[in-house]
Short mmCIF file of C-alpha atoms in Angstrom, two decimals:
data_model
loop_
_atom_site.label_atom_id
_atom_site.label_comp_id
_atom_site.label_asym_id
_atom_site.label_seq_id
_atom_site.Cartn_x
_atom_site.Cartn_y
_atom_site.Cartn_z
CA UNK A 9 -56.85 89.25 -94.14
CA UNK A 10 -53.43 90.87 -93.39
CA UNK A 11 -50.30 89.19 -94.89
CA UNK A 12 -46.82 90.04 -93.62
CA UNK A 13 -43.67 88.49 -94.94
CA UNK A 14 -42.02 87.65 -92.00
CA UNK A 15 -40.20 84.42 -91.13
CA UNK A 16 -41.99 82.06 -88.81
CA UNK A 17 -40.02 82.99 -85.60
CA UNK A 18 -41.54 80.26 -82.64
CA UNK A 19 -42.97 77.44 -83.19
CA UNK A 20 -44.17 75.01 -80.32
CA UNK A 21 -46.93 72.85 -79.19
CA UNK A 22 -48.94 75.56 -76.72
CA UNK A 23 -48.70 79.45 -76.78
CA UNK A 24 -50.03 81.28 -73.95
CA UNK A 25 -50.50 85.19 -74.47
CA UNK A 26 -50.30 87.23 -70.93
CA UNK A 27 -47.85 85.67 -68.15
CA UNK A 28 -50.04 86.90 -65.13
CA UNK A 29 -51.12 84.32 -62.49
CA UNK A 30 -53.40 82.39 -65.08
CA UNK A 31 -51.34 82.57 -68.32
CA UNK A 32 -48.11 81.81 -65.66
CA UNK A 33 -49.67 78.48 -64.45
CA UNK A 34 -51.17 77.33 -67.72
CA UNK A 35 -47.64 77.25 -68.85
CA UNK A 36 -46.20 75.98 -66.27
CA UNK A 37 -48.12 72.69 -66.26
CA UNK A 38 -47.69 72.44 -70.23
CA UNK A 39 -44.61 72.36 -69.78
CA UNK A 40 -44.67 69.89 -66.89
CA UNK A 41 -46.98 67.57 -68.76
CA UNK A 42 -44.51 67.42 -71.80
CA UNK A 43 -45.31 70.41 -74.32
CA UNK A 44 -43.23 72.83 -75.66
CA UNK A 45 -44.28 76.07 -74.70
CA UNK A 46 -44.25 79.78 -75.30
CA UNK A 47 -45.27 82.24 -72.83
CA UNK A 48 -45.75 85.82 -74.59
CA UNK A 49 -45.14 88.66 -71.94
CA UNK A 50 -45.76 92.64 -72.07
CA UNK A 51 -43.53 93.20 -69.11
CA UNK A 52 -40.46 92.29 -68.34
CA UNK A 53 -41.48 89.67 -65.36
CA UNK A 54 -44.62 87.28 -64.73
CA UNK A 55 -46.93 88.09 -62.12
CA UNK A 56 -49.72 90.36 -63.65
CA UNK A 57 -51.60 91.70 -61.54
CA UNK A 58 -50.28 90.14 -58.42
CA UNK A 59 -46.46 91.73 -59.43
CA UNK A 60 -47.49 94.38 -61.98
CA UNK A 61 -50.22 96.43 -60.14
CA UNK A 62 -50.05 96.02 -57.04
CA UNK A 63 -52.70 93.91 -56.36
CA UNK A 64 -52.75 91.91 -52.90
CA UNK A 65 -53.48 89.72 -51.05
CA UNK A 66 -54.29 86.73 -52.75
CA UNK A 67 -57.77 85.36 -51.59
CA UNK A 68 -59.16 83.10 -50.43
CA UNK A 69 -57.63 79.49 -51.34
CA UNK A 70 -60.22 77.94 -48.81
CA UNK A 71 -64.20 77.01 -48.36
CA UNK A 72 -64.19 76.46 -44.76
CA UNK A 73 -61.18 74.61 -43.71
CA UNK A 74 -61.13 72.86 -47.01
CA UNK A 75 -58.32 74.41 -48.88
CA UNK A 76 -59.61 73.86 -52.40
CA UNK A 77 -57.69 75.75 -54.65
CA UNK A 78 -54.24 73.68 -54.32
CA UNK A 79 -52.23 72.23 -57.61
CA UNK A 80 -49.52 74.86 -59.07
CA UNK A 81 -51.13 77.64 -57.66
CA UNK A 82 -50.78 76.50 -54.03
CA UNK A 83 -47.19 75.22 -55.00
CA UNK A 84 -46.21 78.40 -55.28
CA UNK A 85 -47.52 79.80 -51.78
CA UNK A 86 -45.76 76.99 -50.45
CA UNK A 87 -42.70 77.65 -52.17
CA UNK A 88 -43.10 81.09 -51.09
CA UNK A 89 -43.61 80.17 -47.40
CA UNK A 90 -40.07 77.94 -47.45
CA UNK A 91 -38.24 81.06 -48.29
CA UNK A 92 -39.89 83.72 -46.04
CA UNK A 93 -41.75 85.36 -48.72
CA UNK A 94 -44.95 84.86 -47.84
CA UNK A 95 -47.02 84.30 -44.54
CA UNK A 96 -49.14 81.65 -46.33
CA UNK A 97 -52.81 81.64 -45.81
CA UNK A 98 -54.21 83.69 -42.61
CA UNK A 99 -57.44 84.41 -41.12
CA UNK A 100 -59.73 87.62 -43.29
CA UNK A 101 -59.86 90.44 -40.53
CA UNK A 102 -61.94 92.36 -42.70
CA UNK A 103 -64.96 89.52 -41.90
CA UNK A 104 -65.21 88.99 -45.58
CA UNK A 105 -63.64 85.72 -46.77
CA UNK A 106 -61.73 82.70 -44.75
CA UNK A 107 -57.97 83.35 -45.53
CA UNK A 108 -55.69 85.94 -47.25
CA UNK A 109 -52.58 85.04 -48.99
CA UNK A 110 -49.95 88.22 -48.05
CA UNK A 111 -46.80 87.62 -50.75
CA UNK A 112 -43.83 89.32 -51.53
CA UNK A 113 -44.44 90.87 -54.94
CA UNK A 114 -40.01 90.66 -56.04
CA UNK A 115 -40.11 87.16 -54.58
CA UNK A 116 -43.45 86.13 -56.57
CA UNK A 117 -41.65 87.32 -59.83
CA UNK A 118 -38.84 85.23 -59.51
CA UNK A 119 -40.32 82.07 -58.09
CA UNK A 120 -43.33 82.21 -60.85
CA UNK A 121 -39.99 82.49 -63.46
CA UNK A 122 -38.35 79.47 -61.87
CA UNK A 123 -41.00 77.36 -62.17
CA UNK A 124 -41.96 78.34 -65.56
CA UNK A 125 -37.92 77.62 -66.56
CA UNK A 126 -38.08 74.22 -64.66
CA UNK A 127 -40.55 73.66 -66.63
CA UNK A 128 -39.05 74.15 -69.90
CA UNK A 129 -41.21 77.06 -70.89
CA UNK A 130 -39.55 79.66 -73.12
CA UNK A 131 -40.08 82.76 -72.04
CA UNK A 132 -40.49 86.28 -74.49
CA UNK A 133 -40.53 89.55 -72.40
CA UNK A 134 -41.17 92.79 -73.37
CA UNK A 135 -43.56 91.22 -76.13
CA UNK A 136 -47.23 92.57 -77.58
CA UNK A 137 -49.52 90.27 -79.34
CA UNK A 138 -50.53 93.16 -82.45
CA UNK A 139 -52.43 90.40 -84.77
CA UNK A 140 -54.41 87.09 -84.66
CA UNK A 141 -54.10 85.05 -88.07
CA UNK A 142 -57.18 82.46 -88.63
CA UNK A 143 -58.19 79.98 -91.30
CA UNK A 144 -61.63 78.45 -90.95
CA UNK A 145 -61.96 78.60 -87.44
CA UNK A 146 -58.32 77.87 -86.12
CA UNK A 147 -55.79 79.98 -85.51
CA UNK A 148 -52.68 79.85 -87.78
CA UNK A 149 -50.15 82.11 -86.10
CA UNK A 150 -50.07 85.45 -83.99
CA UNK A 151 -48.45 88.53 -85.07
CA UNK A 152 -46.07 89.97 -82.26
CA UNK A 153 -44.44 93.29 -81.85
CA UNK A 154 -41.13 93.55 -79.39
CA UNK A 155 -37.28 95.08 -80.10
CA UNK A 156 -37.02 92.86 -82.38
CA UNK A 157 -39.55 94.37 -84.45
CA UNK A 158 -42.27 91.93 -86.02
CA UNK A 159 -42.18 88.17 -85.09
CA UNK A 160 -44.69 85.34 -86.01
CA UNK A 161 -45.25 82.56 -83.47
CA UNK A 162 -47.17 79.02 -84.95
CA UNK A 163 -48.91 77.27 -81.93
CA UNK A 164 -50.90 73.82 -82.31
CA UNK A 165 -52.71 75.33 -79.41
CA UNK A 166 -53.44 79.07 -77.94
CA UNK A 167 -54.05 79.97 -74.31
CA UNK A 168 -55.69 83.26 -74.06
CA UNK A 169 -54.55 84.32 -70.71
CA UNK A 170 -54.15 88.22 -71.38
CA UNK A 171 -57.50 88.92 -68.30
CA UNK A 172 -59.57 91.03 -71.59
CA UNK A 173 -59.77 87.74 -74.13
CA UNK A 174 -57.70 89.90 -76.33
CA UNK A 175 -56.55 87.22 -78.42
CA UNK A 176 -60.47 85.18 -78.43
CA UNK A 177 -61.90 89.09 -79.43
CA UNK A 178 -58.87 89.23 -82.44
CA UNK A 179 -59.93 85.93 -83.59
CA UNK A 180 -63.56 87.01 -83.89
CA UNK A 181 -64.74 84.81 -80.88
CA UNK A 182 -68.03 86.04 -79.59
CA UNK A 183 -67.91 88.27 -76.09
CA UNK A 184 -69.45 89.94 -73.83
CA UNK A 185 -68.72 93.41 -71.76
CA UNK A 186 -70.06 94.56 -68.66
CA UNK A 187 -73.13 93.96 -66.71
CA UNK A 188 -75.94 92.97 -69.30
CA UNK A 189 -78.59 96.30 -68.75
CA UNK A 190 -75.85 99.07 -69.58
CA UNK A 191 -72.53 97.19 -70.34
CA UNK A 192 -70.55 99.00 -67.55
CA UNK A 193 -67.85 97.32 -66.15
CA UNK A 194 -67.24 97.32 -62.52
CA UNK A 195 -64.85 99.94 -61.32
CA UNK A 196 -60.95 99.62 -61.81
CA UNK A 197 -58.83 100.51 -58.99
CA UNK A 198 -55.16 102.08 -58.79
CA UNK A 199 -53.61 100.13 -55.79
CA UNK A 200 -51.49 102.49 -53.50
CA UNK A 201 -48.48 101.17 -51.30
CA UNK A 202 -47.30 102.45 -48.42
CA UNK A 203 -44.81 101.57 -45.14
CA UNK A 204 -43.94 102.53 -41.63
CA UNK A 205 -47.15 102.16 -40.90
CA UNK A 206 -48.37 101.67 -36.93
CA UNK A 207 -50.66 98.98 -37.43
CA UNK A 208 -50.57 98.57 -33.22
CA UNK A 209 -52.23 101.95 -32.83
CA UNK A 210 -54.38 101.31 -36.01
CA UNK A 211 -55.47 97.59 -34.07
CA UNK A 212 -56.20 99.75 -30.97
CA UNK A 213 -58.55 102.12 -32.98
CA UNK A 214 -60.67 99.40 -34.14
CA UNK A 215 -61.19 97.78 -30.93
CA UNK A 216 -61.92 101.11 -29.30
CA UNK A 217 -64.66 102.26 -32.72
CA UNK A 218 -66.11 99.15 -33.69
CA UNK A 219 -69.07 101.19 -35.03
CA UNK A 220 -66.74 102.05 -37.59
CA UNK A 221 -66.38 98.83 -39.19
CA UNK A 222 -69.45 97.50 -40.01
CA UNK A 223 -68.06 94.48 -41.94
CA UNK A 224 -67.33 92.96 -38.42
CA UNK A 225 -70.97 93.16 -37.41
CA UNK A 226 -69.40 94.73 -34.10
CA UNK A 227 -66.89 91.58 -33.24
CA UNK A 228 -63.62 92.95 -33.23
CA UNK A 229 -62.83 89.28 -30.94
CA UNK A 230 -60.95 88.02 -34.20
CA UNK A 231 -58.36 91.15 -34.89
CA UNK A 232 -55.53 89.48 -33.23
CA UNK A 233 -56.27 85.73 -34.84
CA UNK A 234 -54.06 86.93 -37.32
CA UNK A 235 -50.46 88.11 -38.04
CA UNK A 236 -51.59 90.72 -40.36
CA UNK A 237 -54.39 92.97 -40.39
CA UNK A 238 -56.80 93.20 -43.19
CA UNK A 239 -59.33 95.37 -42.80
CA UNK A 240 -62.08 97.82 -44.16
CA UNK A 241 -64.06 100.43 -42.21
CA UNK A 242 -63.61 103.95 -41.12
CA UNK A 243 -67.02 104.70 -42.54
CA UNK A 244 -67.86 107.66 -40.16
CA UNK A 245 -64.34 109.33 -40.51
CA UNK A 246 -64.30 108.68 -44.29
CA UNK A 247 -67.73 110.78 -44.09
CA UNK A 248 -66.61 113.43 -41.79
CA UNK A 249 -63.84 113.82 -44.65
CA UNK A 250 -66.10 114.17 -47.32
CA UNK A 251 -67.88 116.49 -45.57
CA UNK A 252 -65.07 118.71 -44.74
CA UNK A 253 -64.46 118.49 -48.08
CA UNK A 254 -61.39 116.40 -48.56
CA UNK A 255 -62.62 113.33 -50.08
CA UNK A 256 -64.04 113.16 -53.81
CA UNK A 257 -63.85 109.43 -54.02
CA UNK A 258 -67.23 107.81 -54.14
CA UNK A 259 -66.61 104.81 -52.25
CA UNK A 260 -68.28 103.63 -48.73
CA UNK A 261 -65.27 103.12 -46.56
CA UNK A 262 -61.44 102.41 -46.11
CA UNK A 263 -59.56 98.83 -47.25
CA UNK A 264 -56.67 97.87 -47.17
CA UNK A 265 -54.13 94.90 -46.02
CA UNK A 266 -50.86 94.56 -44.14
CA UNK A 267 -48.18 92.45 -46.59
CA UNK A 268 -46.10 89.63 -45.64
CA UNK A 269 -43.65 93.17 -44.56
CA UNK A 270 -45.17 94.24 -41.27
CA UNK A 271 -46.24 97.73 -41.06
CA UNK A 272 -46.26 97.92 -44.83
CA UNK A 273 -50.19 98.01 -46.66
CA UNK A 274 -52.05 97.95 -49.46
CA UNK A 275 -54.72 100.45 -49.81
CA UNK A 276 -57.22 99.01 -52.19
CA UNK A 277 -59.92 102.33 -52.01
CA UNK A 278 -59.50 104.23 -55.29
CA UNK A 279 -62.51 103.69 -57.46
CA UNK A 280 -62.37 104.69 -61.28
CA UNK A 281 -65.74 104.15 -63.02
CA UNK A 282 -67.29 104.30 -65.89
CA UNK A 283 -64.10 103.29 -68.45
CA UNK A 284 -64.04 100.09 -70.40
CA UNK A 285 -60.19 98.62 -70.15
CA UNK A 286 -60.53 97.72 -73.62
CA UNK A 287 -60.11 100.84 -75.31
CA UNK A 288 -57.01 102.60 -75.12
CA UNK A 289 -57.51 105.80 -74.33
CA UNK A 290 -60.19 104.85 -71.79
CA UNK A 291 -57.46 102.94 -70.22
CA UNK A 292 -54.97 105.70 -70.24
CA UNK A 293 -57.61 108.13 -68.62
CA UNK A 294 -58.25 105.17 -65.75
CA UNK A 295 -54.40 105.63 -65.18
CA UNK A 296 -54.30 108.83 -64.53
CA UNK A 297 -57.32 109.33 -62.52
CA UNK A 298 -56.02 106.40 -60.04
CA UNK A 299 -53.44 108.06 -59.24
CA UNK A 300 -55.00 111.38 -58.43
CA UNK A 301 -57.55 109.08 -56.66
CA UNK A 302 -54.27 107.34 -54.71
CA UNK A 303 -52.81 111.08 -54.28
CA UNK A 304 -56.55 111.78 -52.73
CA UNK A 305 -56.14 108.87 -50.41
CA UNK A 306 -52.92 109.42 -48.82
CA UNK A 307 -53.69 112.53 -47.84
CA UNK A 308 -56.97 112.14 -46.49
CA UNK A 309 -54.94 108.44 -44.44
CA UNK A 310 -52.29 110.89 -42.84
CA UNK A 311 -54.59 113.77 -41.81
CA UNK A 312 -57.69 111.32 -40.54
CA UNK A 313 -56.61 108.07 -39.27
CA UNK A 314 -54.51 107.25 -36.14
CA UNK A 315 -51.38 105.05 -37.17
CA UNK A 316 -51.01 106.87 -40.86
CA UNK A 317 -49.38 110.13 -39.30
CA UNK A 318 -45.86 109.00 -40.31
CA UNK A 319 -46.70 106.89 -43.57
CA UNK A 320 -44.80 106.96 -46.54
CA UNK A 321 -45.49 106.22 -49.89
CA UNK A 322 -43.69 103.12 -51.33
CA UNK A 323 -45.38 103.17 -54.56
CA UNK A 324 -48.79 103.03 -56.69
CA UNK A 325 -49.09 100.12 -59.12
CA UNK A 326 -47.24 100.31 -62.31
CA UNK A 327 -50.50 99.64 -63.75
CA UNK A 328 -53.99 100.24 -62.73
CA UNK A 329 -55.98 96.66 -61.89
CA UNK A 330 -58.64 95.68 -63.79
CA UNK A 331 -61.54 93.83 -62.24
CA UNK A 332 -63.71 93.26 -65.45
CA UNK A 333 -64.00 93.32 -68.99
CA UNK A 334 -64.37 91.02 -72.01
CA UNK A 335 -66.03 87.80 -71.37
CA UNK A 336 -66.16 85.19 -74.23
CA UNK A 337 -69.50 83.05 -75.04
CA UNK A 338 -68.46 79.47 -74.32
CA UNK A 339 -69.83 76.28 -74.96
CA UNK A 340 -70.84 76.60 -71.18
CA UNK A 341 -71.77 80.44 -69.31
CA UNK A 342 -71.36 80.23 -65.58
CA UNK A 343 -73.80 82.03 -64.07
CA UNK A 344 -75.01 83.73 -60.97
CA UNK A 345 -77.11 80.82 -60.12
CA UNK A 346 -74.14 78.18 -60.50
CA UNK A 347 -72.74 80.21 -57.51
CA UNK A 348 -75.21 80.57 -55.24
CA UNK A 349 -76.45 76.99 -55.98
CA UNK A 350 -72.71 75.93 -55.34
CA UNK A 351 -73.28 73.80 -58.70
CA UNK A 352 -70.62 70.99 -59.19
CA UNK A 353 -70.25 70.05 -62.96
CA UNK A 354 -69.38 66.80 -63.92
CA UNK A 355 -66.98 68.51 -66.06
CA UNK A 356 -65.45 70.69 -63.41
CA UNK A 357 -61.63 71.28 -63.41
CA UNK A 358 -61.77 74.05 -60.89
CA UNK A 359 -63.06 74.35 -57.13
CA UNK A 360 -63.01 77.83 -55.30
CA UNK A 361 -65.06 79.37 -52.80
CA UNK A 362 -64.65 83.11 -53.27
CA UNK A 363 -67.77 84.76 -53.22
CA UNK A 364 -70.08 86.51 -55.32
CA UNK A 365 -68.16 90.23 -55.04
CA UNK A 366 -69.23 93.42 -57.30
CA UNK A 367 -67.82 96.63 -56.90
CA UNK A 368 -70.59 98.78 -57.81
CA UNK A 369 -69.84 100.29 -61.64
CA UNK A 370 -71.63 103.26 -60.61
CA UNK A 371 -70.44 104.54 -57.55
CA UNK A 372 -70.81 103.91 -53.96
CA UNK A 373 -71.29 100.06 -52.86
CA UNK A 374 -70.46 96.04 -53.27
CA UNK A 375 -72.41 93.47 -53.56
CA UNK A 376 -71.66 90.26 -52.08
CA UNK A 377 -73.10 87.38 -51.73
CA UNK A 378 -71.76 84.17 -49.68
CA UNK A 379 -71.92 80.45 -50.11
CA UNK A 380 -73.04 78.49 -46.75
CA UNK A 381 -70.17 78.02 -44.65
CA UNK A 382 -67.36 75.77 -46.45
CA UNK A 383 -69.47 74.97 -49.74
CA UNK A 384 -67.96 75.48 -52.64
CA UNK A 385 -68.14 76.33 -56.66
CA UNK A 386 -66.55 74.45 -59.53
CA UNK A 387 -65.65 76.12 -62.90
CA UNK A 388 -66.98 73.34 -65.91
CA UNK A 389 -64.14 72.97 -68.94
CA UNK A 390 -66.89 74.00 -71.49
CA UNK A 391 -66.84 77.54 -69.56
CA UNK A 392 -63.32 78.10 -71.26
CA UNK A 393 -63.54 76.53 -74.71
CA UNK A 394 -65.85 78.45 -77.33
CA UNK A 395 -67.50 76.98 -80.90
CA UNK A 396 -65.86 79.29 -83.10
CA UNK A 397 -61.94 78.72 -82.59
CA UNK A 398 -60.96 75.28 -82.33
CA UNK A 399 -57.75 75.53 -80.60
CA UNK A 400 -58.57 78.72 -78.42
CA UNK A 401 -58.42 78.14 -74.85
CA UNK A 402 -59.27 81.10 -72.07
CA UNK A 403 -58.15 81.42 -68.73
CA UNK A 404 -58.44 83.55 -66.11
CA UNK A 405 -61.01 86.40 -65.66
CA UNK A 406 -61.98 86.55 -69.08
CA UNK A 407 -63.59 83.20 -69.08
CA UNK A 408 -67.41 82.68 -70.28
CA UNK A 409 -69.48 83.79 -67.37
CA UNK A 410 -71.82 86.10 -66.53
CA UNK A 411 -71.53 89.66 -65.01
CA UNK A 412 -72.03 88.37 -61.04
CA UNK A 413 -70.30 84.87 -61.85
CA UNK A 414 -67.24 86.76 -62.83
CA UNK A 415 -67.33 89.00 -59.66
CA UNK A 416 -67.00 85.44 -58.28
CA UNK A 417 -63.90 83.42 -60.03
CA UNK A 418 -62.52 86.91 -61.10
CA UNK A 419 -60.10 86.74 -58.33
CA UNK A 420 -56.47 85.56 -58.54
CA UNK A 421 -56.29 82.04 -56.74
CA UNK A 422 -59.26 80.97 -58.89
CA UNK A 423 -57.63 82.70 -61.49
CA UNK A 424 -54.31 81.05 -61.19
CA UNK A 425 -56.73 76.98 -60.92
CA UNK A 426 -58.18 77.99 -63.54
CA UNK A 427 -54.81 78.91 -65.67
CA UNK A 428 -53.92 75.24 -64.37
CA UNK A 429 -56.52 73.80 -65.65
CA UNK A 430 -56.55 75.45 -68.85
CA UNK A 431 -52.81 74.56 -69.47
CA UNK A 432 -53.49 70.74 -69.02
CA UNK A 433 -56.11 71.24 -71.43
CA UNK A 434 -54.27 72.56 -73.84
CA UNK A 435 -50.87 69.69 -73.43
CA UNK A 436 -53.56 67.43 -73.82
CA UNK A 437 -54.96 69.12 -77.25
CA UNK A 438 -51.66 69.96 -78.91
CA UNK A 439 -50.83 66.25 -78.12
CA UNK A 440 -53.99 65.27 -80.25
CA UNK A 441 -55.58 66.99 -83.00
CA UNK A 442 -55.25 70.54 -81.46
CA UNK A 443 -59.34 70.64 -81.05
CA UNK A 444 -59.70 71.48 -77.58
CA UNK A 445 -63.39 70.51 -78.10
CA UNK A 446 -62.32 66.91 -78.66
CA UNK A 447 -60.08 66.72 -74.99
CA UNK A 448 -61.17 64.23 -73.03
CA UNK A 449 -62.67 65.62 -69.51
CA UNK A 450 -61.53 62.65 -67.40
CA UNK A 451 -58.28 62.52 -69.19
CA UNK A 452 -58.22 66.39 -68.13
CA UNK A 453 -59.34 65.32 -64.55
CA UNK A 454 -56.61 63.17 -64.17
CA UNK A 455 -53.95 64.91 -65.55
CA UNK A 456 -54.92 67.90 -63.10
CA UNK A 457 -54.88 65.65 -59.74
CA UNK A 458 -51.74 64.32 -61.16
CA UNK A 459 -50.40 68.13 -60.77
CA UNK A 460 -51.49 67.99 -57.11
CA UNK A 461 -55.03 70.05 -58.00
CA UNK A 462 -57.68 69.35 -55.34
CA UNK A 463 -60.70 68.05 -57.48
CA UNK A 464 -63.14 65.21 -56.31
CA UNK A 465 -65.03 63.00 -58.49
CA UNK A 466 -68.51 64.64 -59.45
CA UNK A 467 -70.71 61.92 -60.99
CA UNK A 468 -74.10 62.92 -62.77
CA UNK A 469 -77.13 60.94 -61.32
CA UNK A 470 -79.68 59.65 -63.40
CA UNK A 471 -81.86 62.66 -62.26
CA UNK A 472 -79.59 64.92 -63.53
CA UNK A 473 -78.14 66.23 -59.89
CA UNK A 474 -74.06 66.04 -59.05
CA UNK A 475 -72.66 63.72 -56.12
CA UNK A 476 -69.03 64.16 -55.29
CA UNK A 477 -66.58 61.72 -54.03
CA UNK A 478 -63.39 63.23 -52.62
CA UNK A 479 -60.65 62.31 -54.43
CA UNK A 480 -57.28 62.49 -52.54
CA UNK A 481 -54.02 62.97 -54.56
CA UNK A 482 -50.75 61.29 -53.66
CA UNK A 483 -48.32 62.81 -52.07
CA UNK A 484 -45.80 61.32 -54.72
CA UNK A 485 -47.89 63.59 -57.13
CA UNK A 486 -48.42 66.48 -55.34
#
């Protein structure tokens, strides 16, 4: 046990640790609910991955037509919409998903910061978490590191919203990494960002070489549903390339997506495998082979595809994006079979209908597998709350799940429910005895429909199968 004589520095009802999408909205409705909160922050804005890496679109917030990711997290699209900073939710060119979520990335930072000061949250930039303190199995206080050199902070309740379970793996909660036969995680990518792009000409190619985009299944009817175009494709001229030589990247085709800035994109096509995010210097190496990876790529875009001849590079993510990790053991795993099965737990506190979607940590390939049109997932309560730590809660990625259930909820709308969810949970420990083991689920339920989150009723049968009965929120609590 490490002892430090510093002062006690912070003290309030809920600390969240990482100010991402998940840690961002977990405070948020804390602080809405009545807590005090602290939000601990590396950087110097909120966001994570969504302002931090350049990670984008957001998708999907729908099953179907059923938006069912709403709550905080759809607050903030629509507060994004009202302002021009976002086009909202539009139609998936690429043939994957229902709807992407274009944003802009400066507006997202300081709309996520005005709601988190509406809220009352006090926010600590610039801030690393360097120690976890327990005493028989509870948390005390965390240890942080920032300009002003060591600080303490005393929580009744901990949200571990930091994507890796950083502060769960400091406070000896059990974990997992990687997919369960060799532990390998799946690959991280180094987003690159680029503008003046001719999306027209780029639309034209696809319509004239739909052999080239086999995600489509050869409808390109669809391309102009949208205002922006997502896509992925070029298979045969990303082979031609490799052929000739100029493309190392093992990776099966081109993907990127127009932002809410037309003729501005997001190439999501580096691939760095084989590097746990974990470990430092694994992390640093993933750094700097994205961005020889996202050098690679925008060369290979300007010399190979019509509409990149004039492109110019607006930037490659201040940090690379991590799809995988840690995963705590919870009281409950999710697993591949909740997916497919589109389970609904009577504890759920999260709906989302993103599909099962693995990056292969080897190479070449994803695997992906759908839900039936419109069904949906829910994320159970017991999935974030573990046996070991008492007032622990996770959120976000790192939640307890298996390898192809995370590829599932990994992504940020589901991300950002399930920060909502998690940051009900934990107004509604801190208010009791801080054992998030002891909150009451429909308590939980309530409190998150309150907050405008779409979540029916789901009611065990005596036969041990789930019925659902839509419940609709007011508008007066939306």
């Amino acid at each position: 046990m490490i002892h430090y004589n510093i002062p006690e520095t912070y003290s309030h009802d809920v600390v969240v640790v990482g100010g991402g999408i998940s840690g961002s909205m977990a405070a948020i409705a804390a602080g809405r609910a009545g807590a005090s909160v602290l939000l601990v922050e590396r950087f110097g804005f909120l966001g994570g991955m969504l302002t931090a890496a350049g990670v984008g679109p957001m998708m999907t917030f729908h099953a179907g037509a059923e938006q069912v990711i709403q709550g905080l997290t759809g607050e903030l699209i629509e507060r994004l919409v009202q302002k021009g900073l976002s086009t909202g939710h539009i139609p998936d060119t690429t043939g994957f998903t229902y709807t992407v979520t274009p944003f802009d990335p400066e507006g997202m930072k300081r709309e996520i910061e005005t709601m988190a000061m509406d809220a009352g949250v006090q926010l600590l930039y610039h801030t690393a978490m360097a120690h976890v303190e327990t005493d028989d199995a509870f948390i005390k206080e965390i240890l942080l590191c920032n300009k002003s050199g060591l600080q303490r902070s005393v929580g009744r309740v901990f949200v571990d919203a930091t994507g890796d379970a950083d502060v769960s793996a400091m406070a000896g909660v059990d974990y997992i990494k990687g997919r369960k036969e060799d532990g390998r995680a799946q690959p991280m990518t180094m987003k690159l960002r680029l503008y003046n792009v001719d999306i027209p000409r780029i639309r034209r190619f696809i319509k004239e070489h739909p052999e080239e985009f086999p995600r489509l299944k050869g409808d390109v009817s669809h391309l102009d549903d949208s205002p922006r175009l997502s896509i992925g494709g070029f298979v045969e001229t990303m082979a031609r390339a490799r052929a000739d030589g100029n493309m190392s990247i093992v990776r099966e085709d081109v993907l990127f997506f127009e932002t809410n800035n037309p003729g501005e994109v997001i190439v999501n096509t580096s691939r760095i495998t084989g590097l746990d995010a974990t470990d430092a210097l694994q992390l640093t190496a993933g750094e700097v082979e994205g961005r020889r990876q996202a050098a690679e790529i925008y060369t290979f875009l300007k010399e190979y595809i019509p509409g990149f001849e004039n492109a110019i590079v607006h930037s490659t993510g201040p940090q690379i994006g991590v799809r995988s990790s840690r995963q705590v053991r919870g009281r409950y795993t999710v697993t591949r079979e909740d997916i497919v099965a589109a389970r609904k737990f009577p504890d759920a506190v999260v709906c989302n209908g993103y599909p099962i979607d693995v990056h292969n940590p080897s190479g070449s390939g994803t695997d992906a597998i759908h839900l039936v049109w419109g069904d949906y997932y829910t994320i159970p309560y017991r999935s974030m709350i573990n046996d070991q730590i008492s007032n622990v809660i996770n959120v976000g990625r790192g939640i307890s799940g298996d390898f192809d259930a995370q590829a599932a909820f990994r992504t940020t709308p589901g991300s950002g429910a399930i920060g909502h969810a998690g940051g009900c949970a934990a107004y509604l420990a801190a208010a009791g005895d801080s054992n998030t083991l002891n909150v009451s689920v429909p308590r939980l339920q309530d409190l998150l429909r309150s907050q405008g989150a779409f979540l029916p009723v789901f009611e065990e049968q005596v036969d041990g199968t789930v019925s659902a009965t839509t419940h609709q929120h007011s508008a007066e609590n939306a």
